[in-house]
PDB file of C-alpha atoms in Angstrom:
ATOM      1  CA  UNK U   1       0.000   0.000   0.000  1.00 73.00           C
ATOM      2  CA  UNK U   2       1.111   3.636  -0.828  1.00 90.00           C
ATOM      3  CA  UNK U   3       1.118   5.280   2.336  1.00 97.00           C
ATOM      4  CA  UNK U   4       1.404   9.006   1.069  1.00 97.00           C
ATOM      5  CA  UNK U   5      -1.312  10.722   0.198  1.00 97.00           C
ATOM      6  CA  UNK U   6      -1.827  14.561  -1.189  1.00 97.00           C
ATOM      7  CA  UNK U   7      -4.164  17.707  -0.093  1.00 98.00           C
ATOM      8  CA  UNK U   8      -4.695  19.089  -3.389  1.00 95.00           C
ATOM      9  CA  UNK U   9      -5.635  22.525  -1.086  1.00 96.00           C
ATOM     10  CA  UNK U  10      -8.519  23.337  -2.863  1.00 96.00           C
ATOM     11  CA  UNK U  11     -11.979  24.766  -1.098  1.00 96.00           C
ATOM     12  CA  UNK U  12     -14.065  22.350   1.028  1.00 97.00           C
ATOM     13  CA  UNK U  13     -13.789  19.117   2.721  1.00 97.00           C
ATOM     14  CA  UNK U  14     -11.312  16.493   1.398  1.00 97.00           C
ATOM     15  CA  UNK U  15     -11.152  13.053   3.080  1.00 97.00           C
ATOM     16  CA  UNK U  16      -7.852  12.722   2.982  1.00 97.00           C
ATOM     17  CA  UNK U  17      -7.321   9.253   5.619  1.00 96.00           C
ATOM     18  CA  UNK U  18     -10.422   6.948   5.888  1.00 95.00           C
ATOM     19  CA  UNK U  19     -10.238   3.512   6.964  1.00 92.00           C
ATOM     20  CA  UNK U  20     -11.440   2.688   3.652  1.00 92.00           C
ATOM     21  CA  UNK U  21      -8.497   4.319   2.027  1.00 91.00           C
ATOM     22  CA  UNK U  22      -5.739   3.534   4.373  1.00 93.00           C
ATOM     23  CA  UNK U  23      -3.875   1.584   6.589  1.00 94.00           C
ATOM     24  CA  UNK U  24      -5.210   2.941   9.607  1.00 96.00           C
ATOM     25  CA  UNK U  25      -7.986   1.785  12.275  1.00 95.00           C
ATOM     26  CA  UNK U  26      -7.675   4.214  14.457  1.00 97.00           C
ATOM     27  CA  UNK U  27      -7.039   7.707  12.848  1.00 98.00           C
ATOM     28  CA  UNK U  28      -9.226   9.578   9.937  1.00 98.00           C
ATOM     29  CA  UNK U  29      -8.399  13.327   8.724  1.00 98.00           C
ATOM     30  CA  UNK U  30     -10.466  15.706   6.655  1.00 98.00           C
ATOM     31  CA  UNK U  31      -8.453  18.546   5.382  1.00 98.00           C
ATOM     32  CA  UNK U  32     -10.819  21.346   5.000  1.00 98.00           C
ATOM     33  CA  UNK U  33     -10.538  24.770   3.469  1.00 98.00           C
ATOM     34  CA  UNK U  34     -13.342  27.281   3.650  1.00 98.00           C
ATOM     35  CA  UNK U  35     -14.341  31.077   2.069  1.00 98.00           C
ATOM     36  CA  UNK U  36     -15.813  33.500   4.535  1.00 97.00           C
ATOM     37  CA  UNK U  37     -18.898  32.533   5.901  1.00 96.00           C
ATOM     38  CA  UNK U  38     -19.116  28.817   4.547  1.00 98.00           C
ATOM     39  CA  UNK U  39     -19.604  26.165   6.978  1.00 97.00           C
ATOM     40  CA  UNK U  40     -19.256  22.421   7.848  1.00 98.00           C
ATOM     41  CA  UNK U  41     -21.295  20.412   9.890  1.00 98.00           C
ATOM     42  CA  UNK U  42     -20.044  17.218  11.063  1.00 97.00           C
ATOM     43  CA  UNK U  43     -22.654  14.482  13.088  1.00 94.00           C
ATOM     44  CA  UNK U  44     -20.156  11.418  13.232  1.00 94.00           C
ATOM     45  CA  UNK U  45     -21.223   8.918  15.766  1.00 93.00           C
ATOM     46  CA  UNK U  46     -18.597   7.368  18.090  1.00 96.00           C
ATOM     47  CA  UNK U  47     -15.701   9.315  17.234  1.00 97.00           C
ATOM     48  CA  UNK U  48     -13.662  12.389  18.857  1.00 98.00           C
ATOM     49  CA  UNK U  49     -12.077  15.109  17.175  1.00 98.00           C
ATOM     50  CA  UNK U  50      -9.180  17.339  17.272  1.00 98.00           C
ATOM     51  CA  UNK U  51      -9.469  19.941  15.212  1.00 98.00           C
ATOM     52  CA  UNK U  52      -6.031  22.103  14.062  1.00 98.00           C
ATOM     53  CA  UNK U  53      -6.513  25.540  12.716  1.00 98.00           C
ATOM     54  CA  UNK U  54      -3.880  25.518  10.132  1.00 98.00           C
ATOM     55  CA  UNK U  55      -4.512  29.373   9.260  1.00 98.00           C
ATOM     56  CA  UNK U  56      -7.337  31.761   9.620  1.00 98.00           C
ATOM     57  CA  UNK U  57     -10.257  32.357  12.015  1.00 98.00           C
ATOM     58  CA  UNK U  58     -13.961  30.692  12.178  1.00 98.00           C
ATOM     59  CA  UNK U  59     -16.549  29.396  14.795  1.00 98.00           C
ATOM     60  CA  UNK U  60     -17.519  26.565  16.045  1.00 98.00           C
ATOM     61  CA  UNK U  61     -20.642  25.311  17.427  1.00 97.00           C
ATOM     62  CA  UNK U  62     -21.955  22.346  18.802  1.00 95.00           C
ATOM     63  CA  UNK U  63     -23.989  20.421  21.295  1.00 89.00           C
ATOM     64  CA  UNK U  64     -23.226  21.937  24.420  1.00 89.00           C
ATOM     65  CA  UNK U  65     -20.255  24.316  23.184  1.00 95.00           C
ATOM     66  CA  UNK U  66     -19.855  27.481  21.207  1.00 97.00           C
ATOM     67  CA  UNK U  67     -16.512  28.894  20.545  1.00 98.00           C
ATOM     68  CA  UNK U  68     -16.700  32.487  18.552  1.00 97.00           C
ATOM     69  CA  UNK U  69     -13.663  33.676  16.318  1.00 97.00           C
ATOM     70  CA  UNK U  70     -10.927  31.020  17.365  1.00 98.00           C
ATOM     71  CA  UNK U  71      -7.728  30.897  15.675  1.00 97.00           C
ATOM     72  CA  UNK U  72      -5.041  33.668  15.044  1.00 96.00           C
ATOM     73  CA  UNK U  73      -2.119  32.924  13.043  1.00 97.00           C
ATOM     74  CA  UNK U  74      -2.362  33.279   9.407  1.00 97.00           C
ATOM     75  CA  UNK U  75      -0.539  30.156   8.775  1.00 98.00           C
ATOM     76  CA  UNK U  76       1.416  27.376   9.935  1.00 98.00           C
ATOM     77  CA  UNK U  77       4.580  29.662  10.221  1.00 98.00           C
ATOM     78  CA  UNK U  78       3.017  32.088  11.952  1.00 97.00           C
ATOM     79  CA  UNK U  79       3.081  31.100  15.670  1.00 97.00           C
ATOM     80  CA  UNK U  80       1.603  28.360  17.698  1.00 98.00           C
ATOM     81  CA  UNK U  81      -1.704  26.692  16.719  1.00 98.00           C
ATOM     82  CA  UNK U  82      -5.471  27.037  17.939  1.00 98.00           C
ATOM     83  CA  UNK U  83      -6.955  24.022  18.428  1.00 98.00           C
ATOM     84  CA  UNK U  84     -10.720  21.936  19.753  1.00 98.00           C
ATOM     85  CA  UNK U  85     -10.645  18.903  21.258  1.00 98.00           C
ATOM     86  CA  UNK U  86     -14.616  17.725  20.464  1.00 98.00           C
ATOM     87  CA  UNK U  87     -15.563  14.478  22.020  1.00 97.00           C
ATOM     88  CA  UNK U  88     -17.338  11.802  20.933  1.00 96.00           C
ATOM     89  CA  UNK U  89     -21.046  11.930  19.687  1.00 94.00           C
ATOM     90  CA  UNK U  90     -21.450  15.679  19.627  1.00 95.00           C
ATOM     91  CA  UNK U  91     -22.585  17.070  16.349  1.00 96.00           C
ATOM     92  CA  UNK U  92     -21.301  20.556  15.512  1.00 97.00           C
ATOM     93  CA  UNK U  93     -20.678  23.135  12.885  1.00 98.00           C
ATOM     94  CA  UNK U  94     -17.534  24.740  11.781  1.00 98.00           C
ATOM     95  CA  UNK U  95     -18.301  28.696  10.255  1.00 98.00           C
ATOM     96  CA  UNK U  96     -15.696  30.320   8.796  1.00 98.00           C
ATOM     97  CA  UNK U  97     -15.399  34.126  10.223  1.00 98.00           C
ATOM     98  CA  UNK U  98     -11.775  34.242   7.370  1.00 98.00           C
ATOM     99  CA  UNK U  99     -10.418  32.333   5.119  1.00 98.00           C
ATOM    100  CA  UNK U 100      -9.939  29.141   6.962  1.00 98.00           C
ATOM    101  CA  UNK U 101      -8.115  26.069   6.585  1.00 98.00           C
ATOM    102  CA  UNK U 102      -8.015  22.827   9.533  1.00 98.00           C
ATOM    103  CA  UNK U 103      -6.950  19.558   9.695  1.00 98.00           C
ATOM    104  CA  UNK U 104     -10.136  17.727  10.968  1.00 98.00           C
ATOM    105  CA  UNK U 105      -8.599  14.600  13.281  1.00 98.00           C
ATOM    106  CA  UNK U 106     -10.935  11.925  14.279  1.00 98.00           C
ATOM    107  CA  UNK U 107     -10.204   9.078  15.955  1.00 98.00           C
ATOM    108  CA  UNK U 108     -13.322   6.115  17.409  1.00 97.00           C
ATOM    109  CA  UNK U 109     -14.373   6.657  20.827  1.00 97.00           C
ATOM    110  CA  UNK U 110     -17.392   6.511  22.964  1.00 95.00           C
ATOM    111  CA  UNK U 111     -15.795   8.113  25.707  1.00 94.00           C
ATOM    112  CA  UNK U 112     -18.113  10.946  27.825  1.00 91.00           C
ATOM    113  CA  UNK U 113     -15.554  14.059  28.243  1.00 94.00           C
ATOM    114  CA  UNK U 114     -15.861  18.046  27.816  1.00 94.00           C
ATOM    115  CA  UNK U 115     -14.626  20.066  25.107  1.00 97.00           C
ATOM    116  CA  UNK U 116     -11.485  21.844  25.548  1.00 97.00           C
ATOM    117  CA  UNK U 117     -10.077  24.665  23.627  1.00 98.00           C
ATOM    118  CA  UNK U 118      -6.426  25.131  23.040  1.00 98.00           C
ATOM    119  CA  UNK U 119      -5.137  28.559  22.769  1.00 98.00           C
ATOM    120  CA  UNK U 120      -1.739  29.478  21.066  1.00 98.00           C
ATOM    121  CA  UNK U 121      -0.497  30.561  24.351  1.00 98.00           C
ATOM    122  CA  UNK U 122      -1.739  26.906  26.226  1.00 98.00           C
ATOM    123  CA  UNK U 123       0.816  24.900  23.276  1.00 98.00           C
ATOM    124  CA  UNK U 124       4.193  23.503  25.007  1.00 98.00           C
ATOM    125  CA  UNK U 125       6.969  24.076  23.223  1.00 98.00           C
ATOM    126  CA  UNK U 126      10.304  22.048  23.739  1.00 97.00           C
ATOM    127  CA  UNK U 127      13.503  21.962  21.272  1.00 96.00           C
ATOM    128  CA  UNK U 128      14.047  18.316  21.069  1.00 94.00           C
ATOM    129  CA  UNK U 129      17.465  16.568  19.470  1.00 93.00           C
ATOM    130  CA  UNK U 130      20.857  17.709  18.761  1.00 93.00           C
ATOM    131  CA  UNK U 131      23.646  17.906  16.311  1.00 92.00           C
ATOM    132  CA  UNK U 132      21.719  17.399  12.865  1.00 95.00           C
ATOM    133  CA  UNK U 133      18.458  16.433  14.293  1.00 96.00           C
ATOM    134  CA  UNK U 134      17.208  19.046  16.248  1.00 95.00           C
ATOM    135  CA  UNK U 135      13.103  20.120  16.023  1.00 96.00           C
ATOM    136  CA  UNK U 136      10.879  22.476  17.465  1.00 97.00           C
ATOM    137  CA  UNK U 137       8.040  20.546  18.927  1.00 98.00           C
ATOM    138  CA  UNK U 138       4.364  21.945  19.921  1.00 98.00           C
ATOM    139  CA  UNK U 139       2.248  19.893  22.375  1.00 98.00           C
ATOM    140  CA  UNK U 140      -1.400  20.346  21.550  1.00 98.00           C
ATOM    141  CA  UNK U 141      -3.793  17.759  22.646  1.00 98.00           C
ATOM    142  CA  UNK U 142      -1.519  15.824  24.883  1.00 97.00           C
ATOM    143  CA  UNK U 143      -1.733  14.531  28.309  1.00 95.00           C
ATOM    144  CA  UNK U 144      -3.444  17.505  29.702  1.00 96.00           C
ATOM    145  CA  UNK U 145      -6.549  16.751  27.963  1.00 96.00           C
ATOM    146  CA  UNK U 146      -8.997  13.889  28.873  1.00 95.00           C
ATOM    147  CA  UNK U 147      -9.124  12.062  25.502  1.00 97.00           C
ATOM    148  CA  UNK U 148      -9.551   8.234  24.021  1.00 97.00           C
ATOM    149  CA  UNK U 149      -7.040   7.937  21.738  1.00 97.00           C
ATOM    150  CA  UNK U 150      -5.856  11.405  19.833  1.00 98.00           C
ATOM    151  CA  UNK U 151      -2.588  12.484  20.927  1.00 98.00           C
ATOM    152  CA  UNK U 152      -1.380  15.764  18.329  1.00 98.00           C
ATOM    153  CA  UNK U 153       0.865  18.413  18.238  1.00 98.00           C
ATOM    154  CA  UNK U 154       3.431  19.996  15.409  1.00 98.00           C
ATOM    155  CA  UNK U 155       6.631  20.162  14.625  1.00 98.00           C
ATOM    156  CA  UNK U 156       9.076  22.790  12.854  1.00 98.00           C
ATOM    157  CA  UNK U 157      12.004  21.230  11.438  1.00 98.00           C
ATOM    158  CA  UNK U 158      15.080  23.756   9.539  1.00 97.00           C
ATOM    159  CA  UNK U 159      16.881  23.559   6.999  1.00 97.00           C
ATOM    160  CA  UNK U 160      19.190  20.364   6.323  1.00 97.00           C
ATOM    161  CA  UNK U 161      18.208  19.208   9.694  1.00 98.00           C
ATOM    162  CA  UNK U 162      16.609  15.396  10.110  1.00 97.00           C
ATOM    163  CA  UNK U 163      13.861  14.814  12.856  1.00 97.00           C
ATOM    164  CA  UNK U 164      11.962  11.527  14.778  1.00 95.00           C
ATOM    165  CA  UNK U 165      15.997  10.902  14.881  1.00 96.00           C
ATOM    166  CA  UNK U 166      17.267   8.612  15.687  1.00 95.00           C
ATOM    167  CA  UNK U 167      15.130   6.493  14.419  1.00 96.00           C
ATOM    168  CA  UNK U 168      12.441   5.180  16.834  1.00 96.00           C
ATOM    169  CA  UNK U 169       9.248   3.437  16.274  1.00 97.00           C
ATOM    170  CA  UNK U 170       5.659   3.175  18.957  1.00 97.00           C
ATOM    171  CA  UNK U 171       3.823  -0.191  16.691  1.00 95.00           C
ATOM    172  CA  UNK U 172       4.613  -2.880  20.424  1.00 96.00           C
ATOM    173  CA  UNK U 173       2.211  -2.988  23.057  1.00 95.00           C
ATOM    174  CA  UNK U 174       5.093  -2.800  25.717  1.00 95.00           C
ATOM    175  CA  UNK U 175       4.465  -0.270  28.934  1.00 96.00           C
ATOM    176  CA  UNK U 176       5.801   1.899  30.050  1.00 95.00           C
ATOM    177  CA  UNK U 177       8.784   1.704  27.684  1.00 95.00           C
ATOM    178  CA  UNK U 178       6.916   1.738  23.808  1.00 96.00           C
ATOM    179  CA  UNK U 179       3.204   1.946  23.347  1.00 97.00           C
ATOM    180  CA  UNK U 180       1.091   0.707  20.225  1.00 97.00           C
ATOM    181  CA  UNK U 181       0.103   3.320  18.452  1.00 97.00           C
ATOM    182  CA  UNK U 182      -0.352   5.042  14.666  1.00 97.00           C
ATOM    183  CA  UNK U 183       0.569   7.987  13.296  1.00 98.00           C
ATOM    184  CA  UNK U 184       0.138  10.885  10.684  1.00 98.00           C
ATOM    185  CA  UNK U 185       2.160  13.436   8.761  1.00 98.00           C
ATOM    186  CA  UNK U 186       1.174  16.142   7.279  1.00 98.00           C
ATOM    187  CA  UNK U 187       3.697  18.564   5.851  1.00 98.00           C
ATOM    188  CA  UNK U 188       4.119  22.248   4.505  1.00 98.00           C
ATOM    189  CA  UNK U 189       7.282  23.877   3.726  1.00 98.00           C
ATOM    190  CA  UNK U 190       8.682  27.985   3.656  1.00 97.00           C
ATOM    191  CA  UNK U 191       9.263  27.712   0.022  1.00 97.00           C
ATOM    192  CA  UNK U 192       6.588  26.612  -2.919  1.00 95.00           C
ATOM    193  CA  UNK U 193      10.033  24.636  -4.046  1.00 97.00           C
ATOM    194  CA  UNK U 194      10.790  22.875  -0.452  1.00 98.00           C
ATOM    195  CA  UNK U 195      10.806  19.357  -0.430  1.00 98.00           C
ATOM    196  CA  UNK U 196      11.924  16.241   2.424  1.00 98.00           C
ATOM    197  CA  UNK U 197      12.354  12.793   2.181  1.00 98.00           C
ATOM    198  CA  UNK U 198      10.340  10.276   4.534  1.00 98.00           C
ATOM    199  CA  UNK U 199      10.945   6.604   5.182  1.00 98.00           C
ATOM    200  CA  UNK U 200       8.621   4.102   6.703  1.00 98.00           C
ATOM    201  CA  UNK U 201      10.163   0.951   7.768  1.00 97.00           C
ATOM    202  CA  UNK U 202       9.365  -1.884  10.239  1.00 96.00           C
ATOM    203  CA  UNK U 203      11.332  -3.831  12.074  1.00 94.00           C
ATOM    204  CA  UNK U 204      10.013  -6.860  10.665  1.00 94.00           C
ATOM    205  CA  UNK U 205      11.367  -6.005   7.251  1.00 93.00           C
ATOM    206  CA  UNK U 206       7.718  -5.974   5.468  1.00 95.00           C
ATOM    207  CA  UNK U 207       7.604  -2.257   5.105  1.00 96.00           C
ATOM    208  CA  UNK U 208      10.101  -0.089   3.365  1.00 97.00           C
ATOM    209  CA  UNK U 209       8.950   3.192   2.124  1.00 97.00           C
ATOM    210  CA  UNK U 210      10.296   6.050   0.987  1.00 98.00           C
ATOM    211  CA  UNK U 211       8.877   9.235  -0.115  1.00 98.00           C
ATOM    212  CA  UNK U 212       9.559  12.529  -0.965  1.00 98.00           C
ATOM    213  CA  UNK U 213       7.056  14.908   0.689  1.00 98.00           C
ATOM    214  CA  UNK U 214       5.778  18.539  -0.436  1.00 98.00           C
ATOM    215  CA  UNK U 215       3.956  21.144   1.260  1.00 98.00           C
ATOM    216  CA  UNK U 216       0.336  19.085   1.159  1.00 98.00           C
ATOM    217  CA  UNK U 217       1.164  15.558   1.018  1.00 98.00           C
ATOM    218  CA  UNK U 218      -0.039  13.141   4.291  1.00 98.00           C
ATOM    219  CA  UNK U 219       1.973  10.259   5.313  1.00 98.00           C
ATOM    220  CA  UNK U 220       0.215   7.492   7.297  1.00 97.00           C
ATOM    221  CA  UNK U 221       2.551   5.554   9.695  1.00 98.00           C
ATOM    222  CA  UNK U 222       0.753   2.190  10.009  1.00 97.00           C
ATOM    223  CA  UNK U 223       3.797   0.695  12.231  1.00 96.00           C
ATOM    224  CA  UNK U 224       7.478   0.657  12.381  1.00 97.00           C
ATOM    225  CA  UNK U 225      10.319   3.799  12.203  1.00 98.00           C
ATOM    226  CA  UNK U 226       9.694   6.827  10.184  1.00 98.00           C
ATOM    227  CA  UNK U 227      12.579   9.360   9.864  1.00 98.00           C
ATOM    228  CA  UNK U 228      12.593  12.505   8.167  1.00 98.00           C
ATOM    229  CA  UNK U 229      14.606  15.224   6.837  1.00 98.00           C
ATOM    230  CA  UNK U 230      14.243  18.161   5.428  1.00 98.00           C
ATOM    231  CA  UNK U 231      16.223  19.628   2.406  1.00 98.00           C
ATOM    232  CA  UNK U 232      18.779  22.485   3.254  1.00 98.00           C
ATOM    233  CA  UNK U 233      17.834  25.478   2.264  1.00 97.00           C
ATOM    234  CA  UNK U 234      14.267  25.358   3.212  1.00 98.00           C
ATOM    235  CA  UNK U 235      12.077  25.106   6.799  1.00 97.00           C
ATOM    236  CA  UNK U 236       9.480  22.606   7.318  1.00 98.00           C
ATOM    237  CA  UNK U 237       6.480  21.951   9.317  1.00 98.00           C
ATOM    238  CA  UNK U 238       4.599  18.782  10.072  1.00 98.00           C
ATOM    239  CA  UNK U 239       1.597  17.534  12.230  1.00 98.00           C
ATOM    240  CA  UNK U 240       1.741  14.755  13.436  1.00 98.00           C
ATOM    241  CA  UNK U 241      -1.479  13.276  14.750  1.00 98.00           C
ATOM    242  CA  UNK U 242      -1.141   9.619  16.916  1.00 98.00           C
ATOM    243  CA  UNK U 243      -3.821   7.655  18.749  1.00 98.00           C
ATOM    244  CA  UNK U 244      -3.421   4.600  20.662  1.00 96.00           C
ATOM    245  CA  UNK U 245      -5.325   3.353  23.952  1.00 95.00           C
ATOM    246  CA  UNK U 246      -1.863   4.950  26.051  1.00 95.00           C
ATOM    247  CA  UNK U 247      -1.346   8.407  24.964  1.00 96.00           C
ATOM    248  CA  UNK U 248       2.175   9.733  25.215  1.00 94.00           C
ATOM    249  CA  UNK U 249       5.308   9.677  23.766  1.00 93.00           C
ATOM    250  CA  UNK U 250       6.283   5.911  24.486  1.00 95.00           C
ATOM    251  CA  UNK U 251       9.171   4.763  21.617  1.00 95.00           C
ATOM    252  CA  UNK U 252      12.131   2.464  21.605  1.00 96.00           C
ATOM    253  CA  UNK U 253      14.792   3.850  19.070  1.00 95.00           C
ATOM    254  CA  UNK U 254      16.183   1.351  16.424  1.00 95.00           C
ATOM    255  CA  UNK U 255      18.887  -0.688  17.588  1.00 94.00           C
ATOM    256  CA  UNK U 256      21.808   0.012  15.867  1.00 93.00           C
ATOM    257  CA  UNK U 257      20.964   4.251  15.911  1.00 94.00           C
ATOM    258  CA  UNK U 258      21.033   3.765  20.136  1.00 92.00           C
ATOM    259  CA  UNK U 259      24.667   5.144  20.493  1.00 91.00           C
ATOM    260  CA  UNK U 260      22.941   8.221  18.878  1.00 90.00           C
ATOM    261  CA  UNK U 261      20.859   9.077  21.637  1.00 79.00           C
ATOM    262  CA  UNK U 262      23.739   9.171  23.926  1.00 67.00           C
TER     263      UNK U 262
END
């Protein structure tokens, strides 16, 4: 299976990752890019949401919620993210007050929790790595929210500079040390010309993958390691969007990368 997919960034609702289409049980993504004043309305049964407000400004409204003019940067290089955690089995509408474009994560649950809104200023921000794999990474939806499964944040990743380095992997059901879980990237870069490279590999040896990525593509990360870097001369930026019953960043790096880590 091809696991890269492209956002052809046109207006309206795309299905990018459906369990129909991919390799994934656990994760979906709409990417969805609205005018001023159109809407979406979404009435999914038995699944939670994250939404990420890639750029722009809108409202949403739902059963029980109503959240007026969220979302300030313009893009994804323009600060720290807005995002809603919806839970499961609450219809709502998405109104665009701008020009709006979000990357609409679902993941199954039937979970009974509140709605949270993340504010640029609520994000964590670490620099992760060293030497040629350093990162900026944003913690969105994390720990501090009460979700089922969706775990999501962003990185930013410069030029010539590798990230999810050394390689590591989360595909083994092994607490508290690696945790079983799948995994999305979705990618823009500075430049219309910027470009990476991503590999997908498992352990196992059944999956080997490698793909270069442009601003739009989506790479779903079924299992196994999945190393990146980014082309010098250009910055990057990816989301990456994981669910898995334990939510956290549980990985075992690839054995012969360990002395990396170091």
């Amino acid at each position: 299976m091809n696991f890269k997919k492209t956002w052809n960034m046109q207006n309206g609702c795309d299905a990018i990752i459906t369990k129909a289409s991919s390799s994934l049980s656990l994760l979906e993504v709409d990417m969805l890019k609205l005018s001023s004043r159109e809407s979406k309305a979404y009435s999914e049964a038995g699944k939670e949401y994250s939404l990420i407000i890639l750029g722009g400004k809108c409202t949403v409204q739902g059963d029980g919620f109503d959240y007026k003019g969220i979302g300030r940067r313009k893009n994804v290089f323009d600060g720290p993210a807005t995002a809603l955690y919806i839970p499961a089995n609450r219809k709502f509408t998405i109104k665009a007050d701008t020009d709006v474009s979000i990357a609409v994560c679902k993941s199954p649950s039937d979970m009974d929790a509140e709605p949270v809104l993340v504010n640029p200023e609520d994000v964590i921000i670490k620099d992760l790595g060293k030497d040629g794999w350093k990162r900026q990474a944003h913690f969105i939806v994390d720990e501090r929210i009460n979700a089922k499964h969706i775990y999501v944040g962003e990185a930013y990743v410069a030029s010539g500079m590798w990230a999810s380095y050394p390689p590591h992997k989360h595909d083994e059901d092994d607490m508290p040390t690696e945790a079983s879980q799948e995994e999305i990237y979705y990618y823009e870069f500075g430049r219309d010309a910027g470009f990476g490279i991503q590999r997908v590999y498992s352990k196992e040896g059944d999956i080997d993958e490698t793909y270069t990525v442009k601003t739009g593509d989506i790479v779903e990360i079924p299992r196994g390691y999945h190393p990146f870097c980014c082309a010098p001369g250009y910055n990057s930026y990816y989301l990456w969007i994981m669910a898995g019953k334990d939510r956290g960043f549980y990985m075992t790096t690839q054995d012969d990368h360990k002395w990396l880590a170091g």
